[in-house]
Amino acid sequence: MKFKCTTASLVGRLARFIVKLGRGMGRSFPGYLFLRIGGFDCLRELSKRSKIGNILITGTNGKTTTTKMLCLLLKKDSSVSCNFDSNTVNAVATGLLGGKADFGIFEYGIRTAKYSMPDTVCKYVDPIGVIYTTISREHTMVAGEKNPFREYFKAKRLLSAPMKKGFIICNADDPRTAFIGMEKEKDVQVAYYGLEVGLEDETPLSAPVHCPICEEKLEYSKRYLNHRGIYRCKCGFSRPEPHVKLTRLSKKDKKWEIEISSETYNYTSQKRISSKFKLEVPNFGIHNLYNFLCASTAYITFTPHPENIKETIIKTAQELEKFTLPPGRFEIFKLGDKTVGIGQGDNGDALKANLQVHPSDEMTLIYTTPDKGEDEIFQDHLRVIKSAKPMKIHVFPGRESTSAARNYYKTIKEYFDASFHPISNKEMDKKIDEILGIIDESSTESVMVSGCGPEHLFWNKLKSKFKSTFI
């Protein structure tokens, strides 16, 4: 076993050096080679290189941003091995191959228990922390198989199911991640984070939200962003009290002025920590405030230097002005007097978050559709689109099926002035050129390009071509 693991590690580190952790396979291929040679038993040994421990970050939206933010925070007072953008067990192994560090911090995407093996990954990586951002419907078809939401949700739960030590960090405002935390309180400590501010999302939910215990419809006394808010069910299930709260939120000179208050336990010092401080962050959407609050909660929970909490979080907040958005994420550009927003919105929650930061008055929407069999995602998108009331919609196939896109277009046409552009991803450059032409010729004050697509690739190419053409 020792010889096999040593060989696997040498080959993996050599591959890591060769690819230099570039985009795409650079974040996963060295780990793939390591696991092919050594298997999961060697992954268990590799995971022990993290002196304090490993942290896995999952959710439907916000995984990459939260991972990057947490790495920024912990790097201020610890050695850290990070990997993001490629959210597989191969990518986790690649990150661990980087050498010994205090922490290993890894994004981990989960679609199904069958393909992602979340409980297996947890057993062998043996994390001291599993972090949940938010959970909503996404990828209702995986590898040609129907992936019901209950199975998707179950797979997310499995990532922390084997844990008997450490912390689970959950979004108290999201009933699904809060339920995961409540399930595990008997085994490990749980830190909840959430908002307690005078904010209200008055637009309709992008999808129905039911109690994870009895499946009755949840009642909300306040919604901060889509299904995140203060909720309860007749069966007794309700939003837990957050340990780390965003208690103040106001805009000033294109920035958010916020206040964070925390009363929670620090894993490394084994002491209860209280803190309260004010800071400024860029005026990004509420979804990114959640991501920052999530990363801050994880930092407060795991930092080996709790005396630095206030100073480190304030300093990191200042650095967010130059924070690089993850590939494919929503960005807003100015084109003369026109506002152009471009980025993926693979589910109703993400599309709604994009619309929250993009001006929707007199808007042209360029919508890229879900795939065949993803009718639930389309219905979630349609609810959001109806609330935005765009003046014109241009429909493009977002994933594989052009015929499915045509059917979605027929439904959209019943409600809006719409046109269909049947250009598949096999002709991606042609599709991008046509989208750029629509943006250029649009007479509305704002244009938004969002929906489904080949993750990262399409959005990266589209934004790069847009910048080189117009900016």
CSV table of C-alpha atoms in Angstrom, one decimal, residues 103-291:
chain,number,residue,atom,x,y,z
A,103,PHE,CA,-6.1,23.6,5.4
A,104,GLY,CA,-7.3,22.0,2.3
A,105,ILE,CA,-10.3,24.0,0.9
A,106,PHE,CA,-12.1,22.4,-2.0
A,107,GLU,CA,-15.3,23.1,-3.9
A,108,TYR,CA,-17.2,19.9,-4.4
A,109,GLY,CA,-20.2,19.8,-6.9
A,110,ILE,CA,-22.8,17.1,-6.4
A,111,ARG,CA,-25.6,16.2,-8.9
A,112,THR,CA,-26.3,12.6,-8.1
A,113,ALA,CA,-25.2,10.1,-5.4
A,114,LYS,CA,-24.4,7.6,-8.2
A,115,TYR,CA,-21.9,9.8,-10.1
A,116,SER,CA,-20.6,12.1,-7.3
A,117,MET,CA,-20.3,9.5,-4.5
A,118,PRO,CA,-20.6,12.2,-1.8
A,119,ASP,CA,-20.6,9.9,1.2
A,120,THR,CA,-17.6,8.0,-0.2
A,121,VAL,CA,-15.7,11.2,-0.7
A,122,CYS,CA,-16.6,12.3,2.9
A,123,LYS,CA,-15.3,9.0,4.3
A,124,TYR,CA,-11.9,9.2,2.6
A,125,VAL,CA,-11.3,13.0,2.7
A,126,ASP,CA,-12.5,13.0,6.3
A,127,PRO,CA,-13.3,16.7,6.4
A,128,ILE,CA,-13.4,18.8,9.5
A,129,GLY,CA,-15.9,21.0,7.8
A,130,VAL,CA,-18.6,20.7,5.2
A,131,ILE,CA,-20.2,24.0,4.0
A,132,TYR,CA,-23.5,24.4,2.3
A,133,THR,CA,-24.3,27.6,0.4
A,134,THR,CA,-27.9,27.1,-1.0
A,135,ILE,CA,-29.9,24.4,-2.6
A,136,SER,CA,-32.4,24.7,-5.5
A,137,ARG,CA,-33.4,22.7,-8.5
A,138,GLU,CA,-30.7,22.2,-11.1
A,139,HIS,CA,-29.6,19.5,-13.5
A,140,THR,CA,-32.8,17.5,-13.7
A,141,MET,CA,-31.2,15.3,-16.3
A,142,VAL,CA,-27.7,13.8,-15.6
A,143,ALA,CA,-26.0,11.4,-18.1
A,144,GLY,CA,-29.3,10.9,-19.9
A,145,GLU,CA,-31.1,9.9,-16.7
A,146,LYS,CA,-33.9,11.7,-14.9
A,147,ASN,CA,-32.6,13.3,-11.7
A,148,PRO,CA,-35.6,14.2,-9.5
A,149,PHE,CA,-35.0,17.0,-7.0
A,150,ARG,CA,-35.5,14.7,-4.0
A,151,GLU,CA,-32.6,12.6,-5.3
A,152,TYR,CA,-30.5,15.7,-5.9
A,153,PHE,CA,-31.2,16.9,-2.4
A,154,LYS,CA,-30.4,13.5,-0.9
A,155,ALA,CA,-27.1,13.5,-2.7
A,156,LYS,CA,-26.2,16.9,-1.1
A,157,ARG,CA,-27.1,15.6,2.3
A,158,LEU,CA,-24.9,12.6,1.9
A,159,LEU,CA,-21.7,14.7,1.7
A,160,SER,CA,-21.9,15.3,5.4
A,161,ALA,CA,-23.8,12.2,6.5
A,162,PRO,CA,-20.7,10.2,7.6
A,163,MET,CA,-19.2,13.1,9.7
A,164,LYS,CA,-18.7,12.4,13.4
A,165,LYS,CA,-16.3,15.4,14.1
A,166,GLY,CA,-15.8,19.0,13.1
A,167,PHE,CA,-18.4,21.5,11.9
A,168,ILE,CA,-21.2,21.7,9.3
A,169,ILE,CA,-21.9,25.3,8.2
A,170,CYS,CA,-25.4,25.9,6.8
A,171,ASN,CA,-27.4,28.8,5.5
A,172,ALA,CA,-30.2,29.3,8.1
A,173,ASP,CA,-32.2,31.3,5.6
A,174,ASP,CA,-32.4,28.3,3.2
A,175,PRO,CA,-34.8,25.7,4.5
A,176,ARG,CA,-33.0,22.9,2.7
A,177,THR,CA,-29.5,23.5,4.0
A,178,ALA,CA,-30.9,24.4,7.5
A,179,PHE,CA,-32.6,20.9,7.5
A,180,ILE,CA,-29.2,19.3,6.8
A,181,GLY,CA,-27.7,21.1,9.7
A,182,MET,CA,-30.6,20.0,12.0
A,183,GLU,CA,-30.2,16.4,10.9
A,184,LYS,CA,-26.5,16.5,12.0
A,185,GLU,CA,-26.7,18.4,15.3
A,186,LYS,CA,-26.6,15.1,17.1
A,187,ASP,CA,-23.2,14.1,15.6
A,188,VAL,CA,-21.3,17.3,15.0
A,189,GLN,CA,-21.4,21.0,15.8
A,190,VAL,CA,-23.4,23.2,13.3
A,191,ALA,CA,-22.9,26.9,12.6
A,192,TYR,CA,-25.8,28.7,10.9
A,193,TYR,CA,-25.5,32.0,9.1
A,194,GLY,CA,-28.2,34.3,7.9
A,195,LEU,CA,-29.5,37.8,7.4
A,196,GLU,CA,-31.4,39.9,9.9
A,197,VAL,CA,-32.0,43.1,7.9
A,198,GLY,CA,-34.9,45.2,6.6
A,199,LEU,CA,-34.8,43.6,3.1
A,200,GLU,CA,-37.7,42.1,1.3
A,201,ASP,CA,-37.9,40.1,-2.0
A,202,GLU,CA,-41.3,41.1,-3.3
A,203,THR,CA,-41.1,39.1,-6.6
A,204,PRO,CA,-42.7,35.7,-6.8
A,205,LEU,CA,-40.7,32.5,-5.9
A,206,SER,CA,-39.0,30.9,-8.8
A,207,ALA,CA,-40.2,27.5,-7.6
A,208,PRO,CA,-42.5,26.2,-4.9
A,209,VAL,CA,-40.8,25.5,-1.5
A,210,HIS,CA,-42.0,22.7,0.7
A,211,CYS,CA,-41.0,21.6,4.2
A,212,PRO,CA,-38.2,19.0,4.1
A,213,ILE,CA,-39.9,17.1,6.9
A,214,CYS,CA,-43.6,16.9,6.0
A,215,GLU,CA,-43.6,18.3,2.5
A,216,GLU,CA,-46.3,20.9,3.2
A,217,LYS,CA,-45.8,24.3,1.7
A,218,LEU,CA,-43.6,26.6,3.8
A,219,GLU,CA,-44.9,29.9,5.1
A,220,TYR,CA,-42.6,32.9,4.9
A,221,SER,CA,-42.8,36.0,7.2
A,222,LYS,CA,-39.9,37.5,5.2
A,223,ARG,CA,-38.0,36.6,2.0
A,224,TYR,CA,-34.5,38.0,1.5
A,225,LEU,CA,-33.8,36.4,-1.9
A,226,ASN,CA,-36.1,33.9,-3.6
A,227,HIS,CA,-36.5,30.9,-1.1
A,228,ARG,CA,-34.0,32.3,1.4
A,229,GLY,CA,-35.7,34.1,4.3
A,230,ILE,CA,-37.6,33.5,7.6
A,231,TYR,CA,-39.9,30.5,7.3
A,232,ARG,CA,-41.9,28.0,9.3
A,233,CYS,CA,-44.2,25.0,8.8
A,234,LYS,CA,-47.3,23.9,10.6
A,235,CYS,CA,-45.3,20.7,11.6
A,236,GLY,CA,-42.9,22.8,13.7
A,237,PHE,CA,-40.0,23.0,11.3
A,238,SER,CA,-38.7,26.6,11.2
A,239,ARG,CA,-35.6,28.7,10.5
A,240,PRO,CA,-32.9,28.2,13.1
A,241,GLU,CA,-31.3,31.1,14.9
A,242,PRO,CA,-28.1,32.1,13.0
A,243,HIS,CA,-24.8,32.1,14.9
A,244,VAL,CA,-23.3,34.6,12.4
A,245,LYS,CA,-25.6,37.3,11.2
A,246,LEU,CA,-25.6,40.2,8.8
A,247,THR,CA,-27.4,42.7,10.9
A,248,ARG,CA,-27.0,45.9,9.0
A,249,LEU,CA,-27.3,46.6,5.2
A,250,SER,CA,-27.3,50.0,3.5
A,251,LYS,CA,-25.9,51.5,0.3
A,252,LYS,CA,-23.3,54.2,0.2
A,253,ASP,CA,-21.2,55.5,-2.8
A,254,LYS,CA,-21.7,52.3,-4.8
A,255,LYS,CA,-20.9,50.1,-1.8
A,256,TRP,CA,-22.7,48.1,0.8
A,257,GLU,CA,-22.2,49.1,4.4
A,258,ILE,CA,-22.8,46.0,6.5
A,259,GLU,CA,-22.5,44.8,10.0
A,260,ILE,CA,-21.6,41.3,11.0
A,261,SER,CA,-22.4,39.9,14.5
A,262,SER,CA,-21.3,36.4,15.5
A,263,GLU,CA,-21.6,34.2,18.6
A,264,THR,CA,-20.2,30.9,17.7
A,265,TYR,CA,-17.5,28.2,18.4
A,266,ASN,CA,-14.0,28.2,17.0
A,267,TYR,CA,-12.9,24.7,16.0
A,268,THR,CA,-9.1,25.1,16.4
A,269,SER,CA,-9.0,27.0,19.7
A,270,GLN,CA,-12.0,25.1,21.1
A,271,LYS,CA,-13.4,28.4,22.4
A,272,ARG,CA,-16.6,30.3,22.0
A,273,ILE,CA,-16.0,33.5,20.0
A,274,SER,CA,-18.0,36.7,20.1
A,275,SER,CA,-17.5,39.5,17.6
A,276,LYS,CA,-19.2,42.4,16.0
A,277,PHE,CA,-17.9,44.8,13.4
A,278,LYS,CA,-18.8,47.1,10.5
A,279,LEU,CA,-17.3,47.0,7.1
A,280,GLU,CA,-17.8,47.9,3.4
A,281,VAL,CA,-18.1,45.5,0.5
A,282,PRO,CA,-18.7,46.2,-3.2
A,283,ASN,CA,-22.2,46.7,-4.3
A,284,PHE,CA,-22.7,43.2,-5.7
A,285,GLY,CA,-26.0,41.3,-5.5
A,286,ILE,CA,-27.6,39.9,-2.4
A,287,HIS,CA,-26.5,36.4,-3.5
A,288,ASN,CA,-22.8,37.5,-3.2
A,289,LEU,CA,-23.5,39.0,0.3
A,290,TYR,CA,-24.7,35.5,1.2
A,291,ASN,CA,-21.5,34.1,-0.2
